XYZ file of C-alpha atoms in Angstrom:
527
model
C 0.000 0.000 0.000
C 0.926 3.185 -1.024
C -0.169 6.585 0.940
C -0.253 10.377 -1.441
C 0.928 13.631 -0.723
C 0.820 16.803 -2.284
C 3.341 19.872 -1.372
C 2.410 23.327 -3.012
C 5.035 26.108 -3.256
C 8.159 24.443 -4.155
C 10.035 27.038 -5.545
C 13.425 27.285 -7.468
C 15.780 29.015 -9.668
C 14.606 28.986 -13.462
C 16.586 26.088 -15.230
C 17.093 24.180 -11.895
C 18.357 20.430 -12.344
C 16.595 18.183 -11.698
C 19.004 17.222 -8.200
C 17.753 20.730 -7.307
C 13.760 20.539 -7.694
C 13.841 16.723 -5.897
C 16.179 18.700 -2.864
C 13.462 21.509 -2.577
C 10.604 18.871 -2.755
C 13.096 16.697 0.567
C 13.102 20.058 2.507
C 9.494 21.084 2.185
C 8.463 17.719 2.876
C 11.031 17.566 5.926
C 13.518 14.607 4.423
C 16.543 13.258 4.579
C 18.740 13.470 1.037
C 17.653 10.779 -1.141
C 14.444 9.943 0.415
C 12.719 10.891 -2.143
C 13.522 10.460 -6.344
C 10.768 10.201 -9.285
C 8.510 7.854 -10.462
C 11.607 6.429 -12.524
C 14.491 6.536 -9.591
C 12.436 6.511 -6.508
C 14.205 7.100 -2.998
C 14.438 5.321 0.286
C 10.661 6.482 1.168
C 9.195 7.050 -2.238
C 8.392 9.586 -5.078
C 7.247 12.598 -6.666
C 5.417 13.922 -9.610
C 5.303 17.097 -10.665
C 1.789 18.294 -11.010
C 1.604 22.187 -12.111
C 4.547 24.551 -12.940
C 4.116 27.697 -13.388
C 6.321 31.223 -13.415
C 6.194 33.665 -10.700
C 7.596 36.851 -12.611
C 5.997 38.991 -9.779
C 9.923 40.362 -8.786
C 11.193 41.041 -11.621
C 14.929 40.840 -10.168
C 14.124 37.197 -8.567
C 12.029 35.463 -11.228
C 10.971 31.696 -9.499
C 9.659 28.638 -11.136
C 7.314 27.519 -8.712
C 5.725 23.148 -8.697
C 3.409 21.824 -7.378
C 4.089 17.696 -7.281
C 2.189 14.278 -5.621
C 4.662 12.497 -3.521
C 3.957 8.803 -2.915
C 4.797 7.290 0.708
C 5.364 3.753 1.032
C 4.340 4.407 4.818
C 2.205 7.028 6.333
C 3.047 10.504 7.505
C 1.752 12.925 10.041
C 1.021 16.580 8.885
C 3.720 18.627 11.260
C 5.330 21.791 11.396
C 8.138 20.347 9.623
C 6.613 19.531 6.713
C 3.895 20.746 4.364
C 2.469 16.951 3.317
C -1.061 17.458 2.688
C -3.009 14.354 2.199
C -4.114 13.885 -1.171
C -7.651 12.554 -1.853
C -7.722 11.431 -5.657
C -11.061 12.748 -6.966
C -11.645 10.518 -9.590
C -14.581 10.712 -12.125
C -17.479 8.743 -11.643
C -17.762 5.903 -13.775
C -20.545 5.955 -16.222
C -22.287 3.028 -16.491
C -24.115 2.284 -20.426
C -28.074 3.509 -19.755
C -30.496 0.442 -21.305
C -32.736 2.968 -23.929
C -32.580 1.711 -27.033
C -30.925 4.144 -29.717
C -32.149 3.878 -32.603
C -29.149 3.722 -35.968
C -25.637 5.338 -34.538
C -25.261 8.812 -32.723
C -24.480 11.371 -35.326
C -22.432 14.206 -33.978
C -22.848 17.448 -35.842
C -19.075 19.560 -36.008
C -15.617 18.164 -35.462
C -13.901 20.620 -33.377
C -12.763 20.485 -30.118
C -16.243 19.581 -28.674
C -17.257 17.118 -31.657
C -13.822 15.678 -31.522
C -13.998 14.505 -27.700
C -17.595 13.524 -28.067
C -16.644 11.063 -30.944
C -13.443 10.104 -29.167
C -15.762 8.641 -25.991
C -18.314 7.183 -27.548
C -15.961 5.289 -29.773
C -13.975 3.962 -26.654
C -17.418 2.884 -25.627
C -18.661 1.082 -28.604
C -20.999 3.110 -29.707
C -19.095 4.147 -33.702
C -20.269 7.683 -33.417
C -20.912 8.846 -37.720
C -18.818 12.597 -37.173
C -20.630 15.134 -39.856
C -18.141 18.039 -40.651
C -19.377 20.669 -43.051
C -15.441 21.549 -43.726
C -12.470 19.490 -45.095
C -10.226 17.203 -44.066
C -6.823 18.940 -42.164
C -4.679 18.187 -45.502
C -7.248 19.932 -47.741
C -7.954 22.732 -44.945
C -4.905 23.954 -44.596
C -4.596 24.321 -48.598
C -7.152 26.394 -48.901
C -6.045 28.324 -45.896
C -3.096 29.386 -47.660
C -4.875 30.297 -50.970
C -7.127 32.417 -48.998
C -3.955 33.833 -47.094
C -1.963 34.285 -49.929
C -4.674 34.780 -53.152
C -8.138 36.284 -51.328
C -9.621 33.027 -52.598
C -12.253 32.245 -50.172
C -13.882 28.715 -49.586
C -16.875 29.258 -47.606
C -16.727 25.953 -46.233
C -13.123 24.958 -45.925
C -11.547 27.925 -44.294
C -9.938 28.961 -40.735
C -13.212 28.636 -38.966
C -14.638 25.806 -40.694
C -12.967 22.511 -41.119
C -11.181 19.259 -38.929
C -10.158 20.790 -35.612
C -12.832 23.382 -35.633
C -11.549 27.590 -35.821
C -8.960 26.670 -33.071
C -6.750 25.165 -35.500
C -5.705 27.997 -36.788
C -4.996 30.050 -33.261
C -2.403 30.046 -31.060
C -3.982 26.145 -29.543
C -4.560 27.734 -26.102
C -5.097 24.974 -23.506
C -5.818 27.262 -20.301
C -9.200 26.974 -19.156
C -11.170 29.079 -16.165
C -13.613 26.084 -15.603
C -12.960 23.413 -12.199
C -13.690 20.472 -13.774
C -12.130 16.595 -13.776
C -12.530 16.694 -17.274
C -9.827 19.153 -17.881
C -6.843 16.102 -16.930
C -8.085 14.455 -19.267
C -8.428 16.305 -22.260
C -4.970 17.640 -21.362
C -3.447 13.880 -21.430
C -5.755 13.068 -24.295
C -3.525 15.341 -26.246
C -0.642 14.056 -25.139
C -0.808 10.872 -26.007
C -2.322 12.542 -29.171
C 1.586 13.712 -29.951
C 1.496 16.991 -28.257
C 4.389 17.876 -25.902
C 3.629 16.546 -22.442
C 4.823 19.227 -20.427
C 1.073 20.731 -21.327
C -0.324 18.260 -18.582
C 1.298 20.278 -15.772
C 1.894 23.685 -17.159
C 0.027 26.837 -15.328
C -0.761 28.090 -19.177
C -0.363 25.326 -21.739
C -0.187 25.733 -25.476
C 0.163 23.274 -28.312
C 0.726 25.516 -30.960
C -1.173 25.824 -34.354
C 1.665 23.513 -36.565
C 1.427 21.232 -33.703
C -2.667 20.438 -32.803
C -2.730 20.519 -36.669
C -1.071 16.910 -35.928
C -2.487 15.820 -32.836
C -6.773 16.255 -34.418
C -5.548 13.635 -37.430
C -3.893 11.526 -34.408
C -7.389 12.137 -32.823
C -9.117 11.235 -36.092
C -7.682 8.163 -36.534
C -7.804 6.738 -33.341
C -11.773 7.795 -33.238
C -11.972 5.492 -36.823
C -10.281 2.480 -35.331
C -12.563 2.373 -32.551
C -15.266 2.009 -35.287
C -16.516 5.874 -35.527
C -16.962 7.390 -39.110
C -15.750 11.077 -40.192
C -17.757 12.657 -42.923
C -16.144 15.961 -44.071
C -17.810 18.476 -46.519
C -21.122 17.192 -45.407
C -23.273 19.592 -43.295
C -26.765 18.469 -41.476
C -29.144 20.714 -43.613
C -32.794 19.477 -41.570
C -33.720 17.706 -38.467
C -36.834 15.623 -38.738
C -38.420 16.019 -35.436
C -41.550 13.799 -34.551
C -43.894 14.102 -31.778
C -40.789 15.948 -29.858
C -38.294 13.456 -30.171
C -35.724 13.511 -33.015
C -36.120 10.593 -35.746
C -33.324 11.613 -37.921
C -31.003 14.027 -39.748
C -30.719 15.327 -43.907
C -27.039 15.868 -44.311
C -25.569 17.922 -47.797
C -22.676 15.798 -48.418
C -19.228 16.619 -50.850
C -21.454 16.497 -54.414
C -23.859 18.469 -52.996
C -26.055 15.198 -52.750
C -28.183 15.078 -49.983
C -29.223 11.925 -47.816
C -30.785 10.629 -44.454
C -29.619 9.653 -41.751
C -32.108 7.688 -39.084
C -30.902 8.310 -35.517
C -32.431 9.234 -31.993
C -29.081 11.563 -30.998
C -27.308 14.257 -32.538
C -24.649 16.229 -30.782
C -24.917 20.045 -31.778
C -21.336 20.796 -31.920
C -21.774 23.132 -34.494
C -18.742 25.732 -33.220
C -19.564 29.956 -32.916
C -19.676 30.026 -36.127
C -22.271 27.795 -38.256
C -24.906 30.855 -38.723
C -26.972 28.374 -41.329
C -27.336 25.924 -38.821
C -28.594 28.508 -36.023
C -31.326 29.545 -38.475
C -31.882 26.122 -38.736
C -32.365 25.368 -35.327
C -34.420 28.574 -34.779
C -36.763 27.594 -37.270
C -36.875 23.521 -36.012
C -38.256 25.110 -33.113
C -35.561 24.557 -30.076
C -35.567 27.309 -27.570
C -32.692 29.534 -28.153
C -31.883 32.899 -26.462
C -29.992 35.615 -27.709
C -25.741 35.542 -25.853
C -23.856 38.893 -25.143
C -20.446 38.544 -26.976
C -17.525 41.055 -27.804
C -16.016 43.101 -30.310
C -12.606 44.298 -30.871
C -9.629 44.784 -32.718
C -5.855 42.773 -32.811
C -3.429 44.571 -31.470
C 0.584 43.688 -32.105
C 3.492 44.809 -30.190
C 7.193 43.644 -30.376
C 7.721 40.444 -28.018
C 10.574 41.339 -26.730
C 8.772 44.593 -25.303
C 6.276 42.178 -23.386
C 9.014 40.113 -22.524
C 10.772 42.646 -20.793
C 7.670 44.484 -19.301
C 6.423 41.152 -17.928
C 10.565 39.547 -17.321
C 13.007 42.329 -16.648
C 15.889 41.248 -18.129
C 15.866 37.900 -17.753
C 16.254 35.841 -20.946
C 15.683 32.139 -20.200
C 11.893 32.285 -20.185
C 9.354 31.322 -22.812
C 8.227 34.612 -24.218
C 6.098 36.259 -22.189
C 2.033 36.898 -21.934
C -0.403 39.311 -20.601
C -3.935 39.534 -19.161
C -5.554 42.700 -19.068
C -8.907 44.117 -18.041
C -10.363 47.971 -17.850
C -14.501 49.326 -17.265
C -14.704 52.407 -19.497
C -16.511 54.982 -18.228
C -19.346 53.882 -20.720
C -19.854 50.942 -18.749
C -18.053 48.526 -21.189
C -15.519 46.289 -20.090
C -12.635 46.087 -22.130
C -10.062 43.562 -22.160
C -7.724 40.876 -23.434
C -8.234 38.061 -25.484
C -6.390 35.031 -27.012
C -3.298 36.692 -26.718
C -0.797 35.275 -28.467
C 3.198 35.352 -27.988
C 5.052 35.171 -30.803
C 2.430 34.759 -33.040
C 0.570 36.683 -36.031
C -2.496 37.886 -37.145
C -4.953 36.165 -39.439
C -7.717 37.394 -41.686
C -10.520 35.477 -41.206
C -14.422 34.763 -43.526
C -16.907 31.945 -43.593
C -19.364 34.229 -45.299
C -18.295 35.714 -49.310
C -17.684 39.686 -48.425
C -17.765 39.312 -45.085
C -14.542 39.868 -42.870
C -13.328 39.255 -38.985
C -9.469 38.784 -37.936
C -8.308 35.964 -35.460
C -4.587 35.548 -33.600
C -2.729 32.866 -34.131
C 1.089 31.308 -33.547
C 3.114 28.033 -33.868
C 4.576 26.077 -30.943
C 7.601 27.415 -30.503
C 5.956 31.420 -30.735
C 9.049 32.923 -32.519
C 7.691 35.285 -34.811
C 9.412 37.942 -32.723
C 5.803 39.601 -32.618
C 3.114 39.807 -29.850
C -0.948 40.044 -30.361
C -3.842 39.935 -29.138
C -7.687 40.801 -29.022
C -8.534 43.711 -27.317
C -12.057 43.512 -27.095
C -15.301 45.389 -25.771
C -18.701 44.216 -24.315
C -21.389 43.990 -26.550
C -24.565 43.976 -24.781
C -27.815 42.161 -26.078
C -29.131 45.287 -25.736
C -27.178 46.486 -29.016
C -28.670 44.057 -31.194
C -30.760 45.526 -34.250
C -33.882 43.389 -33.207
C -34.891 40.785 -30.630
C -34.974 37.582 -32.951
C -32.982 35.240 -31.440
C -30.176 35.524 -34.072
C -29.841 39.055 -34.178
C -26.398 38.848 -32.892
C -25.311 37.253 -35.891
C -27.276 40.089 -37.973
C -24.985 42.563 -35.574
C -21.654 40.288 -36.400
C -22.220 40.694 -40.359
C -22.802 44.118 -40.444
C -19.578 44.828 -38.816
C -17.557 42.214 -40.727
C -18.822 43.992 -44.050
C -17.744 47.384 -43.091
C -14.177 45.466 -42.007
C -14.139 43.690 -45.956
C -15.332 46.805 -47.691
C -13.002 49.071 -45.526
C -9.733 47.000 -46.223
C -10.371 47.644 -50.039
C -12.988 44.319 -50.732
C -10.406 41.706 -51.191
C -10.154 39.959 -48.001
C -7.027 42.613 -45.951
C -8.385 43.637 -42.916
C -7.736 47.713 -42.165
C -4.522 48.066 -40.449
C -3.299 51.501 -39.176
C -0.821 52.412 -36.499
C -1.915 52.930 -32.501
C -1.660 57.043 -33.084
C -3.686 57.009 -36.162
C -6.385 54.646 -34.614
C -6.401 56.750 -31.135
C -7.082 59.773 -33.258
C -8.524 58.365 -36.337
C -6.149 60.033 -39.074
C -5.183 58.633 -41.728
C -5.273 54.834 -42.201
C -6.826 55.006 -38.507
C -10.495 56.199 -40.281
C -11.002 52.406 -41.715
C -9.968 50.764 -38.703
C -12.531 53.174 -36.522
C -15.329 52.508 -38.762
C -15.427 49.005 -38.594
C -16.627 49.251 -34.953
C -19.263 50.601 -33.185
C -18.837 53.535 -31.128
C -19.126 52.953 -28.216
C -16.033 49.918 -28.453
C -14.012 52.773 -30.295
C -14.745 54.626 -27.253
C -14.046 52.429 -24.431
C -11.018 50.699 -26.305
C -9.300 54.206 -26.439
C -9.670 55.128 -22.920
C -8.167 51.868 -21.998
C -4.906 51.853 -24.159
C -3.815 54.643 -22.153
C -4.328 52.628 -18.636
C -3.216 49.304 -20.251
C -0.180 51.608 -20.950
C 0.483 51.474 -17.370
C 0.703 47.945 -16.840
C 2.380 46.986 -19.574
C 5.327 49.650 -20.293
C 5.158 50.506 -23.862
C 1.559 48.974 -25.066
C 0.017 52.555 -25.706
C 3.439 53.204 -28.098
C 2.401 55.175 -31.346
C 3.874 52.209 -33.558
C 1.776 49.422 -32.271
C -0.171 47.819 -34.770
C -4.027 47.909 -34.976
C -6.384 45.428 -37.171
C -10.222 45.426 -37.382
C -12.200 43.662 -36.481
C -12.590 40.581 -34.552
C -16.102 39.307 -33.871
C -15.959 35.818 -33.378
C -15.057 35.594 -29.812
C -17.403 33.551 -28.828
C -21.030 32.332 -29.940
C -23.956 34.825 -30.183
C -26.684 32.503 -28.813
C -27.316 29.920 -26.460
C -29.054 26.917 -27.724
C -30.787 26.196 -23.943
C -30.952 22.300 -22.721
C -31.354 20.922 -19.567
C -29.411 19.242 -17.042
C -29.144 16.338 -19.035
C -27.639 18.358 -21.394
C -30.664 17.772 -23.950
C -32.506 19.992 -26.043
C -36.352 20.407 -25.763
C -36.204 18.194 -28.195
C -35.688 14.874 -26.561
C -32.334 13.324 -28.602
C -30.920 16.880 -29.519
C -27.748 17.711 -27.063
C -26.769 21.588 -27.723
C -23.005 21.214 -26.555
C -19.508 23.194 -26.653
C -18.861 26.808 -28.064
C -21.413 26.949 -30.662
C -24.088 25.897 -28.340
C -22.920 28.845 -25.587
C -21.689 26.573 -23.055
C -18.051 26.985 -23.819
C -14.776 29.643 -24.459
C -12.258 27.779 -25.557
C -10.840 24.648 -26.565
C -9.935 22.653 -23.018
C -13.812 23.823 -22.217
C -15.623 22.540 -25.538
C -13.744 19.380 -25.246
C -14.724 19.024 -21.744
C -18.360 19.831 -22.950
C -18.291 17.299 -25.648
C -16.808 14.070 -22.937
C -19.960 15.630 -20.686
C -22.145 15.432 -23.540
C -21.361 11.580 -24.415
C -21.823 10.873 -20.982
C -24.714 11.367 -20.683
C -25.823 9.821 -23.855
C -23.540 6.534 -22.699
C -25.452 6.677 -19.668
C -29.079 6.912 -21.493
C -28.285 4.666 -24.333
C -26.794 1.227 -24.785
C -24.803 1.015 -27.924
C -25.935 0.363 -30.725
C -26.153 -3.482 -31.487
C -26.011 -4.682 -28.134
């Protein structure tokens, strides 16, 4: 028998050996020299694992990595003052046993990003060969017509940076961080992993994968979902929902030809992404309740990384580069503040719709463009919508995404101008102004100034400024209930699409939830 620990606070020197973390974990758990080793080269009385790392940058002249690790006993310990051993209890998650309703055909999951992806991935371990319906390509022709689009204005509208395998987070920076407590984040965390992402991301404060990198780990993904029996259908979009008598009976799906065919199930996953406007109308006009989702609206801004390194380092070199998180309330009541920022990365234009025109951040794994982004965005209140249909957001989106494709000359550049010209609006400022509403204009200039403060340089004349970013996060809530089900008994609304997620670690952990619960209605199909 084996008894766990876990000591918080350990902190060291940045690029301390090995030798050194194990001889800070000894003293703070009030060893002897080699009591202790890893999981590899364990010591007299056990072993540790290192559980979170993260950087303490708050004194700039002594910079600290700081762990947090599980150290394994082979006998038991007392909590004292000469040690900080705090008994770990493992929450595990419950296990979900298979429900006994009968499904009728295979669960069809509708979207194959984050969300879709982990719903497939689940119900494939569980036998159930989930049939994956992804209105975009596959990754190899996705990121082909990326670059066209990037490099000739030729759009696709439905094999593009936000539609496609991987959903729009392939092409960001692959932010892991997520501000939700749930058991579900481990998981996805080691599911990419194993996937071939670096696993250092399991214990980092602020993982990343990197765009070149997840591009890698969602075919890994892919493949291991269609060896456990689940089907991927890409350029095929669910076009209507035959509802009967409340429950669902089946799905029409477009597919690559244009040919359209049914599909006779009792479940569909909505995890449709922030992004599929058709299929909102469509679910609108199925009749599921739906209610209208306050969102944001911004601009990119870009700054050299080695001025954020140094605001946010000093001079200390050895570090990854460096992030920020700010925040401001304008005095018109709008919050303004940071989004997806992205070290070392660059900004991307970004369309779904022909004439239509947002802008996203986005960087490889190892961030070494040498330039810093990120959205700097304002509240947009449902209260600013044109109308009170359900979708109006999405009417407010597009009219803001034409003025950004019109503005930057019609051929898919988003406005650019310096910081001066957009805090005054001269020059090649005026385009980048009028593809935003006032009142963000507004509040987003009285906050450079104080976001100048806290990050030495950011308000510089020179910065870089790039309408308009829109997509931030879904417009509208599909509602369900604590089942995660639709009205609509077989319809689960799940992930960012659906307004129950902002991010990728959170619509993954949305679309394991959402199989759950079907695993726990439903016995596979077959059986």
């Amino acid at each position: 028998m084996t008894y766990k620990y876990r000591i918080n606070e350990i902190r060291t020197d940045i690029g301390a050996s090995q030798e050194e973390i194990t001889a800070g974990v000894e003293k703070k758990a009030g060893f002897r020299r080699g009591d202790l080793g890893t999981i590899q080269s364990p010591g007299r009385l056990g072993y540790y694992e290192i559980r979170r790392k993260s950087i303490d940058a708050r004194k700039k002249e002594n910079i600290r990595i700081v762990y947090t690790v599980d150290v394994v006993l082979k006998h038991q310990v007392r909590k004292s003052r000469k040690n900080s051993l705090r008994p770990l209890e493992e929450k595990k998650l419950p296990a979900v046993v298979p429900g006994e309703d009968e499904m009728t055909g295979r669960p069809v999951i509708a979207g194959f990003g984050p969300c879709g992806i982990f719903c497939a991935l689940r119900l494939a371990q569980e036998g159930y060969r989930p049939i994956v319906l992804e209105r975009g390509s596959s990754m190899e022709k996705r990121v082909k017509d990326v670059s066209a689009f990037h490099s000739h204005g030729k759009l696709d509208p439905e094999s593009n940076v936000l539609f496609g395998e991987g959903g729009a987070g392939t092409f960001s920076d692959g932010k892991l961080t997520s501000g939700i407590s749930d058991g579900h984040v481990s998981r996805v965390l080691e599911t990419f992993a194993r996937a071939g992402a670096d696993p250092e991301i399991t214990i980092l404060h602020k993982p990343h994968i990197g765009t070149d990198v997840l591009r890698r780990v969602v075919v890994n993904l892919r493949k291991e979902i269609q060896s456990l029996g689940g089907e991927i259908r890409f350029d095929s979009r669910v076009t209507d929902l035959d509802i009967e008598d409340g429950k669902l009976a089946g799905v029409e799906v477009t597919g690559p030809d244009g040919e359209t065919y049914y599909i006779r199930t009792s479940v569909l996953v909505l995890a449709i992404g922030h992004s599929a406007r058709d299929t909102f109308r469509l679910v609108r006009d199925k009749g599921l309740p739906m209610e209208q989702k306050p969102f944001s609206i911004g601009v990119r801004m870009e700054h050299p990384q080695e001025m954020i390194d140094r605001a946010q380092y000093g001079d200390e070199k050895r570090l990854p580069p460096a992030d920020y998180k700010l925040s401001y309330k304008a005095s018109n009541g709008r919050g303004v503040y940071s989004f997806c920022m992205c070290p070392g990365g660059q900004v991307i234009p970004c369309a779904s719709e022909p004439g239509r025109l947002c802008v996203n951040g986005m960087s490889n794994s190892r961030r070494d463009s040498g330039t810093a982004n990120s959205g700097i965005l304002c509240d947009v209140k449902t209260q600013d919508f044109p109308s009170d249909d359900v979708l109006a957001g999405v009417e407010f989106q597009r009219r803001y995404e034409e003025l950004c494709f019109r503005n930057g000359g019609s051929d898919y550049r988003p406005p650019r101008s310096s910081m001066k010209e957009f805090m005054t609006g001269d020059g090649a400022g005026a385009p980048v102004v009028d593809s935003l509403p006032g009142f963000a204009v507004d509040a987003i200039r009285e906050a450079v100034p104080f976001f100048g403060k806290k990050i030495k340089g950011f308000d510089r004349d020179d910065a870089v400024v790039t309408a308009v970013e829109t997509r931030s996060s879904s417009p509208v809530r599909i509602l369900r209930d604590r089942e995660m089900e639709s009205a609509v008994s077989g319809i689960y609304p799940a992930g960012e699409g659906a307004g129950y997620a902002g991010g990728i670690t959170s619509a993954a952990c949305d679309g394991l939830k959402a199989a759950e619960k079907i695993i726990s209605r439903f016995r596979a199909p077959g059986e």
